[in-house]
Amino acid sequence: MIVPCPNCGPRNAADLHYGGESHTRPDPNSATEAEWRDYLYLHDNPAGWLRETWYCSTGCRKFFATERHTVTNTFRNNPLPGNKSAGGQP
Amino acid sequence: MADLTFESPITKSYPAGSGDLTLSDISHTAKVLVRADVDSPAAQTLAVGFGSLRTEGETIVSGSRPDEWMILGTAEGVASIAGSLDTNGHVSVIDWTHGRAMFRLTGQAASSVLEKVCSLDFSDNMTPDGAVVSASVAKVSCDLARNDVSGSPSYLVLCDRSFGQYIFDTIVDAGTEFTISANA
Amino acid sequence: MSPASSSRLPEQDGEVIDRSSKVRFTWNGKNHSGFKGDTIASALAANGVKVFSRSMKYHRPRGLLTADFLDPNGFVQVDDDPNVRSGHRLVEPGMNVSAQNAWPSLNRDIKAANGLAKRFLSAGFYYKTFMKPQKLWPYYEKVLATFAPGGKVDLDTPHGYHDKRYAHPDVVVAGGGPAGMQSAISAAETGASVILVEHDHQLGGHLRWGNSDDLAALADLRSKVAGFENIEVLTNSTVTGRYEDNWVAIVQRNHPLAVERLIKARAKSLVVAAGLVERPYVFAGNDKPGVMLSGAARRLINMYGVKPGERAVVFTANADGDALVDDLTRVGIEVAAVVDARSGGNIVEAKGGPKSVTAVVLGDGSTVKADLLLTATGWTAPTSLLNMTGDRPAYDAATARFFPVAPPDNVLVTGGIAGDGSLDVMLEHAAETGRLAAGRAATMAHQFQSMTARAADMQGETPAFPNDDRTALPRDEHPALFRSTTHGIVDYSEDVSSKDLISAAKEGYDSVELIKRYTTATMGPAQGKLETVNTVAVLAEHRGETIAEVGTTVWRPPFAPITLGALGGRIFEPERVSSIHGWHEQHGMVPILAGQWIRPEHYGDAAAEVRNVRNNVGIIDVTPLGKLDLQGPDVPKLLNHLYTNKWSKLAVGSVRYGMMCAEDGVVLDDGVTGHLGDDHYLMTTTSSGAGTIWEWAENWLQTEHPDWQVHVTPVTTAYVSINVAGPSSRELVGRLCDDVDLDPETFKYMQVRQGTVAGVADCIMWRIGFTGELSYEIHVPAGHGLHVWETLMDTGKDLGIGAFGLEAQRIMRLEKGHFIVGQDTDGLTKAPTVQMDMLLKTDKEDFAGKAELVWSMDPGVRASLPVLVGLQTTDPAVVPEEACQIVVPGTNEILGRVTSSRMSPTLSRSICLGQVHPSVAAPGTKVTIQLVDGNRVTAMVMEHHAHFDHEGERLRG
């Protein structure tokens, strides 16, 4: 899969670290145990657009957030033409 | 005071070769790393954007990351540019001479050699002369800079010092089919 | 004296052999000869060989079926190379070729007794026979191994050189027949870079065995292709896989240096022009030697000048079968009968002996004598590459084949897979395809360039992504011919008959996925290209459904089998060494691989190294220790956030130990951090954590606290780190260092200084003590590391200096009770377990892992967390293996485990660290350890982690 790094440009996914679903860190002082564990372990895992983090570990060494469609692996920012698979969405 | 020579990470020796394609160990090159915000006075002095390099005499100033630059060259040349930087504000200047192995790969087949060990597109459109990129070379993160010499394609390869011997040998191996000669 | 070339024809117009160049080889020990350009199969066929192999299960004699890459009957052993495709491999002088899967010989194969026992060898017999009694399995294994197919592997065969490379072509064309060639030409005309891949030895596809018009078109296309510098032609190579975003794997078999080269290409457009594969017909006797497909006969005749037989029956349903009749007549093969399926004709049985067909029974009941039965009953589209894109091709009943439905925009189909037509019609479609592929590639190239930081300056606007306005190819009707009125072989290489398929379906394996796996049909070397449609047709017939309703299995990479050498023969395995590595090697180091680092485990006697450090002085190379340079006014904020303890008041010149937790409260890493100067700190991490912690720090700085002004720079290998340890360490370091006051009152334990060592400026010196001895850790700019190391060794001779390795260090740290993250802690170990509560400053506003730490320190929760304790076995000579379980005596209930264990040279007894349940963690408690050999021993929980000098007097000296 090609991942569009905002700094380096299109790179093979193997050249980056996947950071998983983006999540907002709760306040550790006021969060309940359930809220904290939700942040740690539970993912929405949609078959659709997902906001996620990537770390360009072999390139610019920057973290970035992006949106990817989990069925077609299309990226919303910097979509590549010709990326669609049959039966998928954008 | 002992006469201190710089110990290169390349400790093997290689048979002398002839031909257009060469890989040279230049790890002793002085290197300084500068971290600063893109709109800082230091960045203005360095005057080169991310992904590019410029030369000032024998010294190369390269934009290696969005907020990071490398100054490469002789000890005097590098010191003079590093010393001219306005370090007010949040600016870090780190001596990188010892921490990085550095090689120069020159020749018509240089990009074909790199193509065997790195998945980047080395065509003139994507990596023209003056381009600076960072990528995985044989599974090691390296900084690459294209800096043609006398019209011959030429690339600088920098990696963490401890991987130096491995990367050097990997490039020599990849270059065998193009009759590369190694200078170490 | 080689057998007469009884079956060689006079020169044919399109032949690919060079009759001036004779090639001598052997077949089953007998001398044969062929010509340069012959495949093994064509050379043997030219010499009258009819039987090439024995089938896998039933050991039936087999002849050529397709006489090309896919021939299922043509697998042979060539010298030490097993499973060679004789229909593809070219003859070479001196080759020794032999049959596989036949004993004692091809002709008198005793294993053919299988045929007599056929009714016991039905489908799925692997799962049914040789099952009980189970204890006889080793014997069954031996028997099965003798009867298993496949050639012989010589374990001493040299591995050969394999290779790989990356590529970024605009267009990859998979298939070098007329459509593929024309696509490549039209794409190249626009300036695109093209890689044209053809798995046979020459470009040309079916034109190569065609008529004079075909040969003329072939010559024209070939010369056009050759005229383009931007077309890279790879023959004898296969596009073997297509992955996301057109990541294409190409196996190149014609590389001069490498046995096989794997090319990983990021193609902007992929053109699939893989052509059509002729399909066999299923009927009784369809696997007898002399029964072959029309293409096989035409290839043998036209490409190799070989007469496949004397008297032929042709069963034809299409124009290629008709063209075959012309070819046969032209070279003087008697055409005994032409049976035309289009007017209702059929063939029912091939009769004959084990060596050859002798007669054919037709649908009308008549029998025709013949030694050659040729079928042209239809085509299968090899759509695997398209399946790999996620497309599911659909069956078109009128044409009796599958067509692609909707591949992604960057994959275009042309040639036989896309439809039918005259050569001109096909070439026109291919030309449109090539232009479209190149146009789409140009848009993508522009886009890639615009996204990349310093690509060449963009020329103009990004061109719009071209629409697919190609005229679709027509589809010619074709009779649906799969199985005659009799039963025959469906999968030749797996020896699965239509009867086997039906009995499997009757047993309940009646879906296409189940029947495939149960019978192994389509799982052979052709991977379904010859078998899938017939398999589906037989199953559909049995179920009373259509082929479309039954569906097909999923095709996955590789398209053609690929050697392990191509996939793994050129692995990149980075190695890291320090500047002292050469010295270590010369001084007898026994290496150990620690992550990617090669380090000295010891130099011959670890126990002696320990004693020397405790009594005199030793040095160890700890360069892999993670080191992060931290600069900026907000560094204390970062330290407070990453570590569990407090850092705001650490004075310049002071060092503090810290522990880090992940957000789930699990111990992540530990190390010391020193305050070097204004806004300047140096953090150390564990060696294995160096990269992880750097990324961890960057993550927090970039995603949660971009407002903090901190620069983190890894300097792990910018310094050679040498730990000088032992009672004489101060004396030794003092001899090499003039500008740092080493007086213990001035330079105390847990402090850091910068100075000159052995003439090298800018060294950093720490007084810390992992080993528990008085020690100075010197960080030397790496380019002078060896100099300092050698100077220390030289200068310390009279002090008894000796180098020590990782093993001695680990023994000493264990004697001192210093736990190692990842050894004494694991992925579930929460911070309270390590019993260092003074580090857990939960009154800090926020830090990584704070929430979980607070909850885990609640006494109710803590009562269920394991406790890290020191352990000593009752018998001092017993050294429990690490990871031994601690159990409740008399039961198998687990209470904990031993995490570190060594024999201590200092105490002359074994020492351990372990994690135990809180109920047995009190000092003085007796616990039971189960050793690996099953014996159980007792041990005592110690008061401290340290087994020696618990007060740390040596360290602080």
Short mmCIF file of N, CA, C and O in Angstrom, two decimals, chain A residues 1-13 17 23-25 27-29 31-34 36-37 39-41 53 55 57 61-64 71-73 78-87, chain C residues 166 242 244-245 247 266 389-392 406-411 440 443-444 447-448 451-453 465 641 663-664 694-696 698-700 702-705 830 844-852 855:
data_model
loop_
_atom_site.label_atom_id
_atom_site.label_comp_id
_atom_site.label_asym_id
_atom_site.label_seq_id
_atom_site.Cartn_x
_atom_site.Cartn_y
_atom_site.Cartn_z
N MET A 1 0.86 -1.21 0.00
CA MET A 1 0.00 0.00 0.00
C MET A 1 0.88 1.24 0.00
O MET A 1 1.92 1.26 0.65
N ILE A 2 0.47 2.24 -0.74
CA ILE A 2 1.21 3.51 -0.74
C ILE A 2 0.58 4.41 0.32
O ILE A 2 -0.63 4.60 0.36
N VAL A 3 1.40 4.98 1.17
CA VAL A 3 0.93 5.92 2.17
C VAL A 3 1.43 7.31 1.78
O VAL A 3 2.63 7.48 1.56
N PRO A 4 0.56 8.29 1.67
CA PRO A 4 1.03 9.62 1.28
C PRO A 4 1.53 10.42 2.48
O PRO A 4 0.75 11.00 3.21
N CYS A 5 2.85 10.41 2.71
CA CYS A 5 3.41 11.21 3.79
C CYS A 5 3.35 12.67 3.36
O CYS A 5 3.79 13.01 2.26
N PRO A 6 2.83 13.53 4.21
CA PRO A 6 2.67 14.94 3.80
C PRO A 6 4.00 15.62 3.52
O PRO A 6 4.05 16.62 2.81
N ASN A 7 5.09 15.10 4.06
CA ASN A 7 6.39 15.71 3.81
C ASN A 7 7.16 15.01 2.70
O ASN A 7 7.71 15.64 1.81
N CYS A 8 7.24 13.69 2.77
CA CYS A 8 8.10 12.95 1.86
C CYS A 8 7.41 12.58 0.57
O CYS A 8 8.06 12.25 -0.42
N GLY A 9 6.08 12.57 0.57
CA GLY A 9 5.38 12.12 -0.61
C GLY A 9 5.00 10.65 -0.48
O GLY A 9 5.02 10.09 0.61
N PRO A 10 4.64 10.03 -1.58
CA PRO A 10 4.15 8.66 -1.51
C PRO A 10 5.26 7.67 -1.16
O PRO A 10 6.30 7.66 -1.78
N ARG A 11 5.01 6.87 -0.12
CA ARG A 11 6.00 5.90 0.32
C ARG A 11 5.30 4.56 0.53
O ARG A 11 4.12 4.51 0.83
N ASN A 12 6.07 3.46 0.44
CA ASN A 12 5.53 2.14 0.76
C ASN A 12 5.15 2.09 2.23
O ASN A 12 5.87 2.57 3.09
N ALA A 13 4.01 1.47 2.51
CA ALA A 13 3.54 1.39 3.90
C ALA A 13 4.57 0.75 4.81
O ALA A 13 4.67 1.07 5.99
N HIS A 17 5.61 3.48 10.37
CA HIS A 17 4.97 2.76 11.47
C HIS A 17 3.51 3.19 11.54
O HIS A 17 3.21 4.38 11.47
N HIS A 23 -7.04 8.82 18.66
CA HIS A 23 -7.92 8.89 19.80
C HIS A 23 -7.52 10.10 20.62
O HIS A 23 -6.37 10.52 20.61
N THR A 24 -8.46 10.64 21.35
CA THR A 24 -8.14 11.77 22.23
C THR A 24 -7.78 11.22 23.59
O THR A 24 -8.48 10.39 24.14
N ARG A 25 -6.66 11.69 24.13
CA ARG A 25 -6.22 11.19 25.42
C ARG A 25 -7.07 11.83 26.51
O ARG A 25 -7.12 13.05 26.62
N ASP A 27 -8.11 13.04 30.30
CA ASP A 27 -7.35 13.61 31.41
C ASP A 27 -7.11 12.50 32.42
O ASP A 27 -8.07 11.96 33.00
N PRO A 28 -5.85 12.14 32.67
CA PRO A 28 -5.59 11.00 33.56
C PRO A 28 -6.08 11.24 34.99
O PRO A 28 -6.26 10.28 35.73
N ASN A 29 -6.28 12.47 35.34
CA ASN A 29 -6.69 12.75 36.71
C ASN A 29 -8.19 12.63 36.91
O ASN A 29 -8.65 12.43 38.03
N ALA A 31 -10.32 10.85 34.46
CA ALA A 31 -10.94 9.75 33.71
C ALA A 31 -11.29 8.60 34.64
O ALA A 31 -10.58 8.32 35.60
N THR A 32 -12.39 7.92 34.32
CA THR A 32 -12.70 6.69 35.05
C THR A 32 -11.88 5.56 34.45
O THR A 32 -11.33 5.69 33.35
N GLU A 33 -11.84 4.44 35.15
CA GLU A 33 -11.10 3.29 34.61
C GLU A 33 -11.67 2.87 33.27
O GLU A 33 -10.93 2.56 32.33
N ALA A 34 -12.99 2.88 33.15
CA ALA A 34 -13.61 2.47 31.89
C ALA A 34 -13.21 3.39 30.76
O ALA A 34 -12.89 2.95 29.65
N TRP A 36 -10.51 5.23 30.56
CA TRP A 36 -9.07 5.07 30.25
C TRP A 36 -8.84 3.81 29.42
O TRP A 36 -8.08 3.81 28.45
N ARG A 37 -9.52 2.74 29.79
CA ARG A 37 -9.31 1.49 29.05
C ARG A 37 -9.93 1.54 27.65
O ARG A 37 -9.43 0.91 26.73
N TYR A 39 -9.80 4.18 25.90
CA TYR A 39 -8.73 4.90 25.17
C TYR A 39 -7.58 3.95 24.82
O TYR A 39 -7.01 3.99 23.75
N LEU A 40 -7.28 3.04 25.74
CA LEU A 40 -6.14 2.15 25.51
C LEU A 40 -6.46 1.03 24.53
O LEU A 40 -5.64 0.67 23.69
N TYR A 41 -7.62 0.43 24.67
CA TYR A 41 -7.86 -0.85 24.02
C TYR A 41 -8.97 -0.90 23.00
O TYR A 41 -8.96 -1.75 22.13
N THR A 53 -3.23 7.52 12.71
CA THR A 53 -1.91 8.15 12.79
C THR A 53 -0.87 7.28 12.12
O THR A 53 -0.91 6.05 12.22
N TYR A 55 3.60 7.20 11.46
CA TYR A 55 4.88 7.80 11.80
C TYR A 55 5.84 7.47 10.66
O TYR A 55 6.08 6.29 10.38
N SER A 57 8.83 6.67 9.83
CA SER A 57 10.02 6.29 10.60
C SER A 57 11.30 6.25 9.77
O SER A 57 12.38 6.42 10.31
N ARG A 61 10.53 11.41 9.84
CA ARG A 61 10.43 11.24 11.29
C ARG A 61 9.33 12.11 11.89
O ARG A 61 9.44 12.57 13.01
N LYS A 62 8.28 12.35 11.14
CA LYS A 62 7.16 13.12 11.66
C LYS A 62 5.94 12.23 11.79
O LYS A 62 5.71 11.33 10.97
N PHE A 63 5.15 12.51 12.84
CA PHE A 63 3.87 11.86 13.00
C PHE A 63 2.84 12.66 12.22
O PHE A 63 2.90 13.89 12.20
N PHE A 64 1.91 12.00 11.59
CA PHE A 64 0.83 12.74 10.96
C PHE A 64 -0.46 11.95 11.04
O PHE A 64 -0.44 10.72 11.15
N VAL A 71 -11.78 -0.10 3.52
CA VAL A 71 -12.13 -1.15 2.54
C VAL A 71 -11.27 -1.04 1.29
O VAL A 71 -10.82 -2.02 0.73
N THR A 72 -11.02 0.19 0.85
CA THR A 72 -10.28 0.37 -0.41
C THR A 72 -8.86 0.86 -0.20
O THR A 72 -8.09 0.96 -1.14
N ASN A 73 -8.51 1.20 1.05
CA ASN A 73 -7.19 1.77 1.34
C ASN A 73 -6.90 3.03 0.53
O ASN A 73 -5.77 3.26 0.11
N ASN A 78 -4.76 13.70 -0.36
CA ASN A 78 -3.85 13.14 -1.35
C ASN A 78 -4.29 11.79 -1.88
O ASN A 78 -3.55 10.83 -1.83
N PRO A 79 -5.52 11.69 -2.38
CA PRO A 79 -5.91 10.42 -3.00
C PRO A 79 -5.12 10.21 -4.28
O PRO A 79 -4.83 11.16 -4.99
N LEU A 80 -4.78 8.97 -4.55
CA LEU A 80 -4.09 8.66 -5.79
C LEU A 80 -5.12 8.21 -6.81
O LEU A 80 -5.95 7.37 -6.50
N PRO A 81 -5.07 8.72 -8.02
CA PRO A 81 -6.04 8.24 -9.02
C PRO A 81 -5.75 6.78 -9.33
O PRO A 81 -4.62 6.34 -9.22
N GLY A 82 -6.77 6.06 -9.70
CA GLY A 82 -6.56 4.67 -10.06
C GLY A 82 -6.47 3.76 -8.86
O GLY A 82 -6.07 2.62 -8.97
N ASN A 83 -6.86 4.27 -7.71
CA ASN A 83 -6.67 3.51 -6.49
C ASN A 83 -7.85 2.62 -6.15
O ASN A 83 -7.79 1.79 -5.28
N LYS A 84 -8.93 2.79 -6.87
CA LYS A 84 -10.17 2.12 -6.46
C LYS A 84 -10.10 0.63 -6.75
O LYS A 84 -9.60 0.20 -7.76
N SER A 85 -10.62 -0.17 -5.83
CA SER A 85 -10.78 -1.59 -6.10
C SER A 85 -12.22 -1.84 -6.47
O SER A 85 -13.10 -1.07 -6.13
N ALA A 86 -12.47 -2.92 -7.13
CA ALA A 86 -13.83 -3.22 -7.56
C ALA A 86 -14.74 -3.35 -6.36
O ALA A 86 -14.35 -3.90 -5.34
N GLY A 87 -15.94 -2.84 -6.47
CA GLY A 87 -16.92 -3.03 -5.41
C GLY A 87 -16.70 -2.13 -4.21
O GLY A 87 -17.50 -2.11 -3.31
N TYR C 166 14.38 -3.08 -7.22
CA TYR C 166 13.13 -2.34 -7.27
C TYR C 166 13.03 -1.67 -8.65
O TYR C 166 14.03 -1.50 -9.34
N ARG C 242 0.27 -9.39 -8.06
CA ARG C 242 -0.09 -7.98 -8.10
C ARG C 242 -0.70 -7.65 -6.75
O ARG C 242 -1.69 -8.29 -6.33
N GLU C 244 -1.53 -4.45 -3.61
CA GLU C 244 -2.17 -3.14 -3.50
C GLU C 244 -1.39 -2.02 -4.21
O GLU C 244 -0.17 -1.97 -4.14
N ASP C 245 -2.10 -1.12 -4.83
CA ASP C 245 -1.48 0.02 -5.51
C ASP C 245 -0.45 -0.44 -6.55
O ASP C 245 0.61 0.17 -6.72
N TRP C 247 1.66 -2.83 -6.70
CA TRP C 247 2.97 -3.35 -6.27
C TRP C 247 3.06 -4.72 -6.94
O TRP C 247 2.33 -5.63 -6.62
N ARG C 266 6.82 -0.85 -8.63
CA ARG C 266 5.64 -0.04 -8.35
C ARG C 266 5.20 0.49 -9.72
O ARG C 266 5.73 1.48 -10.21
N THR C 389 -6.57 -8.37 -7.76
CA THR C 389 -6.95 -6.97 -7.53
C THR C 389 -8.25 -6.88 -6.75
O THR C 389 -8.67 -5.80 -6.38
N GLY C 390 -8.88 -8.04 -6.54
CA GLY C 390 -10.15 -8.04 -5.84
C GLY C 390 -11.33 -8.24 -6.78
O GLY C 390 -12.47 -8.35 -6.34
N ASP C 391 -11.06 -8.31 -8.07
CA ASP C 391 -12.13 -8.54 -9.03
C ASP C 391 -12.56 -10.00 -9.00
O ASP C 391 -11.73 -10.87 -8.81
N ARG C 392 -13.84 -10.28 -9.16
CA ARG C 392 -14.31 -11.67 -9.27
C ARG C 392 -14.87 -11.85 -10.69
O ARG C 392 -15.99 -11.42 -10.96
N ALA C 406 -14.71 -5.83 -13.07
CA ALA C 406 -14.37 -4.43 -12.77
C ALA C 406 -13.06 -4.33 -12.02
O ALA C 406 -13.04 -4.08 -10.83
N PRO C 407 -11.96 -4.50 -12.71
CA PRO C 407 -10.68 -4.30 -12.03
C PRO C 407 -10.49 -2.82 -11.70
O PRO C 407 -11.19 -1.98 -12.25
N PRO C 408 -9.56 -2.50 -10.82
CA PRO C 408 -9.34 -1.08 -10.47
C PRO C 408 -8.82 -0.30 -11.67
O PRO C 408 -8.38 -0.86 -12.67
N ASP C 409 -8.87 1.02 -11.55
CA ASP C 409 -8.55 1.89 -12.68
C ASP C 409 -7.11 1.78 -13.13
O ASP C 409 -6.78 2.19 -14.25
N ASN C 410 -6.23 1.30 -12.25
CA ASN C 410 -4.83 1.23 -12.67
C ASN C 410 -4.46 -0.13 -13.23
O ASN C 410 -3.29 -0.42 -13.44
N VAL C 411 -5.47 -0.98 -13.50
CA VAL C 411 -5.22 -2.29 -14.13
C VAL C 411 -6.11 -2.40 -15.36
O VAL C 411 -7.32 -2.23 -15.28
N ARG C 440 -2.91 7.27 -18.07
CA ARG C 440 -3.19 7.22 -16.63
C ARG C 440 -1.90 7.25 -15.83
O ARG C 440 -1.84 7.87 -14.76
N THR C 443 -0.73 10.81 -15.39
CA THR C 443 -1.41 11.55 -14.32
C THR C 443 -0.83 11.18 -12.96
O THR C 443 -0.56 12.03 -12.12
N MET C 444 -0.60 9.88 -12.76
CA MET C 444 -0.09 9.45 -11.47
C MET C 444 1.34 9.94 -11.26
O MET C 444 1.70 10.35 -10.15
N GLN C 447 1.18 13.41 -10.16
CA GLN C 447 0.70 13.50 -8.79
C GLN C 447 1.81 13.13 -7.81
O GLN C 447 2.02 13.83 -6.82
N PHE C 448 2.52 12.03 -8.07
CA PHE C 448 3.62 11.64 -7.19
C PHE C 448 4.64 12.78 -7.08
O PHE C 448 5.13 13.09 -6.01
N MET C 451 3.61 15.59 -4.89
CA MET C 451 3.53 15.27 -3.47
C MET C 451 4.89 15.17 -2.82
O MET C 451 4.99 15.12 -1.60
N THR C 452 5.95 15.08 -3.62
CA THR C 452 7.26 14.78 -3.06
C THR C 452 8.03 16.06 -2.83
O THR C 452 8.07 16.93 -3.69
N ALA C 453 8.69 16.15 -1.69
CA ALA C 453 9.30 17.39 -1.22
C ALA C 453 10.18 18.06 -2.27
O ALA C 453 10.04 19.23 -2.56
N PHE C 465 -7.14 12.56 -15.29
CA PHE C 465 -7.09 11.09 -15.36
C PHE C 465 -7.97 10.64 -16.53
O PHE C 465 -9.17 10.87 -16.53
N HIS C 641 7.39 14.00 32.19
CA HIS C 641 6.27 13.32 31.54
C HIS C 641 6.61 11.87 31.17
O HIS C 641 5.75 10.99 31.23
N GLU C 663 1.26 3.79 28.76
CA GLU C 663 -0.01 4.32 29.24
C GLU C 663 -0.86 3.27 29.95
O GLU C 663 -1.83 3.60 30.62
N ASP C 664 -0.47 2.00 29.84
CA ASP C 664 -1.21 0.98 30.59
C ASP C 664 -0.51 0.67 31.90
O ASP C 664 -0.84 -0.31 32.57
N TRP C 694 13.09 6.71 21.60
CA TRP C 694 13.19 7.90 20.75
C TRP C 694 11.85 8.17 20.09
O TRP C 694 11.33 9.29 20.12
N GLU C 695 11.25 7.13 19.52
CA GLU C 695 9.95 7.30 18.87
C GLU C 695 8.88 7.69 19.89
O GLU C 695 8.01 8.52 19.62
N TRP C 696 8.96 7.11 21.08
CA TRP C 696 8.02 7.41 22.15
C TRP C 696 8.10 8.90 22.52
O TRP C 696 7.07 9.58 22.62
N GLU C 698 9.30 11.37 20.68
CA GLU C 698 8.84 12.17 19.55
C GLU C 698 7.32 12.16 19.45
O GLU C 698 6.70 13.16 19.11
N ASN C 699 6.74 11.02 19.74
CA ASN C 699 5.28 10.90 19.70
C ASN C 699 4.65 11.90 20.65
O ASN C 699 3.77 12.68 20.27
N TRP C 700 5.11 11.93 21.90
CA TRP C 700 4.55 12.86 22.87
C TRP C 700 4.79 14.30 22.44
O TRP C 700 3.89 15.15 22.52
N GLN C 702 5.35 15.56 19.43
CA GLN C 702 4.69 16.01 18.20
C GLN C 702 3.17 15.98 18.30
O GLN C 702 2.51 16.83 17.72
N THR C 703 2.62 14.98 19.02
CA THR C 703 1.17 14.85 18.97
C THR C 703 0.46 15.48 20.17
O THR C 703 -0.63 15.99 20.03
N GLU C 704 1.08 15.43 21.35
CA GLU C 704 0.39 15.97 22.52
C GLU C 704 0.95 17.31 22.99
O GLU C 704 0.23 18.12 23.54
N HIS C 705 2.24 17.53 22.80
CA HIS C 705 2.86 18.75 23.33
C HIS C 705 3.74 19.45 22.30
O HIS C 705 4.92 19.69 22.54
N LYS C 830 3.34 -4.37 35.72
CA LYS C 830 3.07 -2.99 36.09
C LYS C 830 4.14 -2.52 37.07
O LYS C 830 4.73 -3.31 37.80
N LYS C 844 2.65 13.99 40.84
CA LYS C 844 2.91 14.82 39.66
C LYS C 844 1.61 15.05 38.91
O LYS C 844 0.73 14.19 38.91
N GLU C 845 1.49 16.19 38.25
CA GLU C 845 0.26 16.55 37.55
C GLU C 845 -0.12 15.49 36.51
O GLU C 845 -1.25 15.04 36.41
N ASP C 846 0.87 15.12 35.70
CA ASP C 846 0.58 14.16 34.63
C ASP C 846 1.88 13.50 34.19
O ASP C 846 2.92 14.13 34.21
N PHE C 847 1.83 12.25 33.87
CA PHE C 847 2.95 11.59 33.20
C PHE C 847 2.42 10.35 32.52
O PHE C 847 1.31 9.88 32.81
N ALA C 848 3.20 9.80 31.62
CA ALA C 848 2.76 8.63 30.86
C ALA C 848 2.50 7.48 31.81
O ALA C 848 3.37 7.10 32.58
N GLY C 849 1.30 6.96 31.78
CA GLY C 849 0.96 5.83 32.62
C GLY C 849 0.43 6.18 33.98
O GLY C 849 0.11 5.29 34.78
N LYS C 850 0.28 7.48 34.28
CA LYS C 850 -0.11 7.87 35.63
C LYS C 850 -1.44 7.24 36.05
O LYS C 850 -1.57 6.70 37.15
N ALA C 851 -2.41 7.29 35.17
CA ALA C 851 -3.75 6.83 35.55
C ALA C 851 -3.70 5.38 36.03
O ALA C 851 -4.18 5.05 37.12
N GLU C 852 -3.11 4.51 35.19
CA GLU C 852 -3.07 3.09 35.56
C GLU C 852 -2.23 2.86 36.79
O GLU C 852 -2.52 1.98 37.61
N TRP C 855 -4.23 3.53 39.95
CA TRP C 855 -5.17 2.45 40.26
C TRP C 855 -4.45 1.19 40.71
O TRP C 855 -4.93 0.48 41.58
#
